[in-house]
Short mmCIF file of C-alpha atoms in Angstrom, two decimals:
data_model
loop_
_atom_site.label_atom_id
_atom_site.label_comp_id
_atom_site.label_asym_id
_atom_site.label_seq_id
_atom_site.Cartn_x
_atom_site.Cartn_y
_atom_site.Cartn_z
CA GLN T 358 122.46 105.11 104.93
CA LYS T 359 123.02 106.62 101.62
CA GLU T 360 125.05 109.92 101.88
CA VAL T 361 126.07 112.36 99.22
CA GLU T 362 128.83 114.89 100.01
CA GLN T 363 129.49 118.16 98.21
CA ASN T 364 131.62 121.38 98.94
CA SER T 365 129.12 124.10 99.82
CA GLY T 366 131.25 126.61 98.29
CA PRO T 367 130.97 129.29 96.87
CA LEU T 368 133.08 128.32 94.00
CA SER T 369 134.08 131.43 92.19
CA VAL T 370 135.34 131.20 88.63
CA PRO T 371 136.00 133.92 86.08
CA GLU T 372 133.75 134.13 82.94
CA GLY T 373 134.96 131.60 80.08
CA ALA T 374 136.89 129.36 82.70
CA ILE T 375 135.91 125.76 83.36
CA ALA T 376 133.94 125.15 86.56
CA SER T 377 134.53 121.89 88.36
CA LEU T 378 131.89 120.54 90.80
CA ASN T 379 132.48 117.46 92.72
CA CYS T 380 130.34 115.08 94.70
CA THR T 381 131.26 111.85 96.64
CA TYR T 382 128.91 109.32 97.89
CA SER T 383 129.14 106.55 100.40
CA ASP T 384 126.65 103.73 99.05
CA ARG T 385 128.71 101.34 96.84
CA VAL T 386 125.40 100.08 95.05
CA SER T 387 124.24 103.44 93.86
CA GLN T 388 123.36 103.14 90.28
CA SER T 389 122.14 106.31 88.86
CA PHE T 390 123.56 109.83 89.35
CA PHE T 391 122.11 113.31 88.57
CA TRP T 392 123.03 116.87 88.56
CA TYR T 393 120.38 119.49 89.12
CA ARG T 394 120.71 123.26 88.78
CA GLN T 395 118.85 125.42 91.03
CA TYR T 396 118.84 129.37 90.78
CA SER T 397 118.13 131.41 93.76
CA GLY T 398 114.52 131.37 94.63
CA LYS T 399 113.54 128.80 92.11
CA SER T 400 113.09 124.86 92.11
CA PRO T 401 115.73 122.54 91.07
CA GLU T 402 116.01 121.48 87.35
CA LEU T 403 117.75 118.40 85.90
CA ILE T 404 120.73 119.29 83.77
CA MET T 405 122.60 115.83 83.40
CA SER T 406 122.14 112.25 84.33
CA ILE T 407 124.82 109.70 84.16
CA TYR T 408 124.42 105.75 84.70
CA SER T 409 127.87 104.22 83.82
CA ASN T 410 131.61 104.81 84.35
CA GLY T 411 133.15 107.62 82.19
CA ASP T 412 132.06 110.88 80.65
CA LYS T 413 129.05 112.21 79.33
CA GLU T 414 128.91 115.38 77.39
CA ASP T 415 125.92 117.60 76.56
CA GLY T 416 126.89 121.01 75.32
CA ARG T 417 128.86 122.75 77.74
CA PHE T 418 128.51 120.25 80.38
CA THR T 419 130.29 117.10 80.99
CA ALA T 420 129.38 114.71 83.66
CA GLN T 421 132.20 112.26 84.85
CA LEU T 422 131.48 109.06 87.00
CA ASN T 423 133.82 107.06 88.75
CA LYS T 424 132.13 104.24 90.81
CA ALA T 425 135.24 102.69 92.13
CA SER T 426 136.26 105.90 93.57
CA GLN T 427 132.61 106.80 94.37
CA TYR T 428 132.74 110.16 92.87
CA VAL T 429 130.83 112.00 90.25
CA SER T 430 131.76 115.27 88.78
CA LEU T 431 130.34 118.08 86.72
CA LEU T 432 132.46 120.19 84.46
CA ILE T 433 131.01 123.42 83.09
CA ARG T 434 133.07 124.68 80.18
CA ASP T 435 133.15 128.40 78.96
CA SER T 436 131.37 129.43 82.22
CA GLN T 437 128.82 132.13 81.69
CA PRO T 438 127.33 134.60 84.61
CA SER T 439 124.08 132.87 83.65
CA ASP T 440 125.57 129.45 85.21
CA SER T 441 125.75 131.17 88.59
CA ALA T 442 123.56 128.95 90.58
CA THR T 443 123.73 126.10 93.32
CA TYR T 444 124.27 122.60 91.66
CA LEU T 445 122.98 119.70 93.35
CA CYS T 446 124.20 116.30 93.20
CA ALA T 447 121.88 113.20 93.60
CA LEU T 448 121.91 109.66 93.53
CA GLU T 449 119.39 106.62 93.02
CA VAL T 450 119.63 103.12 94.13
CA ARG T 451 117.33 100.46 92.65
CA ASN T 452 114.52 102.73 92.18
CA THR T 453 114.30 104.09 95.73
CA PRO T 454 113.76 107.91 95.87
CA LEU T 455 116.49 110.31 95.14
CA VAL T 456 118.99 111.33 97.90
CA PHE T 457 120.29 114.89 97.24
CA GLY T 458 123.62 116.40 98.43
CA LYS T 459 123.52 119.90 99.99
CA GLY T 460 124.66 121.70 96.88
CA THR T 461 127.64 123.80 95.79
CA ARG T 462 127.07 127.33 95.04
CA LEU T 463 128.68 128.49 91.85
CA SER T 464 129.45 132.18 91.13
CA VAL T 465 130.74 133.01 87.62
CA ILE T 466 132.46 136.39 87.73
CA ALA T 467 132.13 138.61 84.57
CA ASP F 189 107.28 121.93 80.81
CA ALA F 190 105.56 119.23 83.00
CA GLY F 191 102.36 120.22 84.46
CA ILE F 192 102.95 120.38 88.06
CA THR F 193 101.57 123.18 90.46
CA GLN F 194 101.76 123.69 94.15
CA SER F 195 99.47 125.54 96.40
CA PRO F 196 99.70 127.85 98.36
CA ARG F 197 102.81 129.21 97.13
CA HIS F 198 103.42 131.09 100.40
CA LYS F 199 101.83 130.58 103.81
CA VAL F 200 102.40 132.13 107.19
CA THR F 201 100.88 130.23 110.14
CA GLU F 202 100.97 129.96 113.78
CA THR F 203 102.47 127.19 115.84
CA GLY F 204 99.86 124.38 116.61
CA THR F 205 97.66 125.08 113.64
CA PRO F 206 97.08 122.35 110.88
CA VAL F 207 98.41 123.10 107.40
CA THR F 208 97.95 121.26 104.19
CA LEU F 209 99.92 121.71 100.94
CA ARG F 210 98.75 120.61 97.67
CA CYS F 211 100.56 119.33 94.77
CA HIS F 212 98.75 118.87 91.39
CA GLN F 213 100.06 117.29 88.31
CA THR F 214 98.59 116.95 84.82
CA GLU F 215 100.95 114.24 83.53
CA ASN F 216 99.42 111.21 85.08
CA HIS F 217 102.66 110.06 86.71
CA ARG F 218 102.58 107.26 89.19
CA TYR F 219 105.35 108.61 91.45
CA MET F 220 105.11 111.76 93.39
CA TYR F 221 107.38 113.24 95.96
CA TRP F 222 107.57 115.89 98.94
CA TYR F 223 110.85 117.33 99.69
CA ARG F 224 111.78 120.11 102.20
CA GLN F 225 114.80 122.38 101.45
CA ASP F 226 116.55 124.14 104.35
CA PRO F 227 119.85 125.97 104.43
CA GLY F 228 122.51 123.69 105.50
CA HIS F 229 120.53 120.50 104.69
CA GLY F 230 119.75 120.51 101.13
CA LEU F 231 116.69 118.75 99.94
CA ARG F 232 115.29 116.03 102.14
CA LEU F 233 112.60 113.53 101.41
CA ILE F 234 109.39 113.84 103.56
CA HIS F 235 107.19 111.29 101.94
CA TYR F 236 106.27 109.84 98.56
CA SER F 237 103.66 108.05 96.73
CA TYR F 238 103.80 105.31 94.21
CA GLY F 239 100.11 105.23 93.23
CA VAL F 240 96.54 106.14 94.37
CA LYS F 241 96.51 105.33 98.29
CA ASP F 242 100.16 104.07 98.19
CA THR F 243 102.47 106.18 100.17
CA ASP F 244 105.77 105.64 102.00
CA LYS F 245 108.03 107.67 104.37
CA GLY F 246 111.07 109.53 103.56
CA GLU F 247 114.03 110.43 106.01
CA VAL F 248 112.28 113.34 107.72
CA SER F 249 108.45 112.21 107.87
CA ASP F 250 107.85 112.93 111.77
CA GLY F 251 105.10 115.46 111.96
CA TYR F 252 103.88 115.04 108.38
CA SER F 253 101.28 113.03 106.81
CA VAL F 254 100.21 112.67 103.17
CA SER F 255 97.19 111.49 101.21
CA ARG F 256 96.76 110.66 97.61
CA SER F 257 93.17 109.97 96.65
CA LYS F 258 93.62 110.83 92.97
CA THR F 259 96.55 110.28 90.65
CA GLU F 260 96.82 113.99 90.08
CA ASP F 261 96.90 115.22 93.65
CA PHE F 262 99.36 114.56 96.40
CA LEU F 263 98.60 116.51 99.79
CA LEU F 264 100.96 117.13 102.42
CA THR F 265 99.59 117.65 105.92
CA LEU F 266 101.30 119.22 108.94
CA GLU F 267 98.85 118.26 111.75
CA SER F 268 100.21 120.65 114.22
CA ALA F 269 102.67 123.05 112.82
CA THR F 270 105.99 123.78 114.71
CA SER F 271 108.59 126.53 113.98
CA SER F 272 111.01 123.57 112.86
CA GLN F 273 108.69 123.01 110.02
CA THR F 274 109.51 126.44 108.59
CA SER F 275 111.00 125.61 105.32
CA VAL F 276 110.44 125.52 101.45
CA TYR F 277 108.44 122.46 100.39
CA PHE F 278 108.86 121.18 96.92
CA CYS F 279 106.64 118.52 95.13
CA ALA F 280 108.10 116.54 92.52
CA ILE F 281 107.03 113.97 89.98
CA SER F 282 109.04 111.72 87.56
CA ALA F 283 110.25 113.36 84.24
CA ARG F 284 109.64 110.16 82.53
CA THR F 285 106.38 108.94 81.06
CA GLY F 286 104.58 105.77 82.22
CA HIS F 287 105.33 104.06 85.68
CA ALA F 288 108.93 104.72 86.00
CA ASN F 289 110.23 105.56 89.26
CA THR F 290 113.54 107.59 88.29
CA GLY F 291 115.81 110.29 89.53
CA GLU F 292 114.87 112.22 86.49
CA LEU F 293 112.46 114.43 88.66
CA PHE F 294 110.49 117.40 87.58
CA PHE F 295 109.73 119.83 90.60
CA GLY F 296 106.98 122.46 91.29
CA GLU F 297 107.65 126.01 92.08
CA GLY F 298 107.72 125.38 95.79
CA SER F 299 105.56 126.33 98.74
CA ARG F 300 107.22 128.68 101.28
CA LEU F 301 105.73 127.98 104.87
CA THR F 302 106.59 130.32 107.79
CA VAL F 303 105.54 129.00 111.29
CA LEU F 304 105.58 131.62 113.80
#
């Protein structure tokens, strides 16, 4: 059974700060990891994917993966009110359908 | 934007009635998925399809059936709706071209179903 754990939040950060979102998982053979953003009342959209240990940067977003410790995180630098959303962590094992965490609600306070 | 549409977007029905949700894609992707999203549970996979007439169950498939007679359409049917099936239903397709089944999914706008 693959499980993905996220703190449901809400995580509140001031505008301009770094938001740190964390995700742990239980399946040691998980291969691919994804972060999706979901605005209230909207559908999830992919913002980051990471496949190997280390950091991956894309603009203000950095995904970090540590397979030995079984966690993946998402850092959002210079947080903006428009980043306020629910962030879903998801993992994939050998081409099986994605398993999602329950999401962390982020609130960026202006 | 990937071409994926869901219908209906909103539906209210009564317990015991059949309901069919439709997902239509214009991307010619092989893999299609139905998820439901509920407060406190996140996104959970109901069924998925890996080709015409090829489907498989997800973690919450009880009470649901699916059909895929054409590449572009994936139907989700609730044979006899129950109040526990009140939810937001999302269809998704792979964001990559070709036959890849990947985690890079593109989601439809969702269908909000209320069962009274």
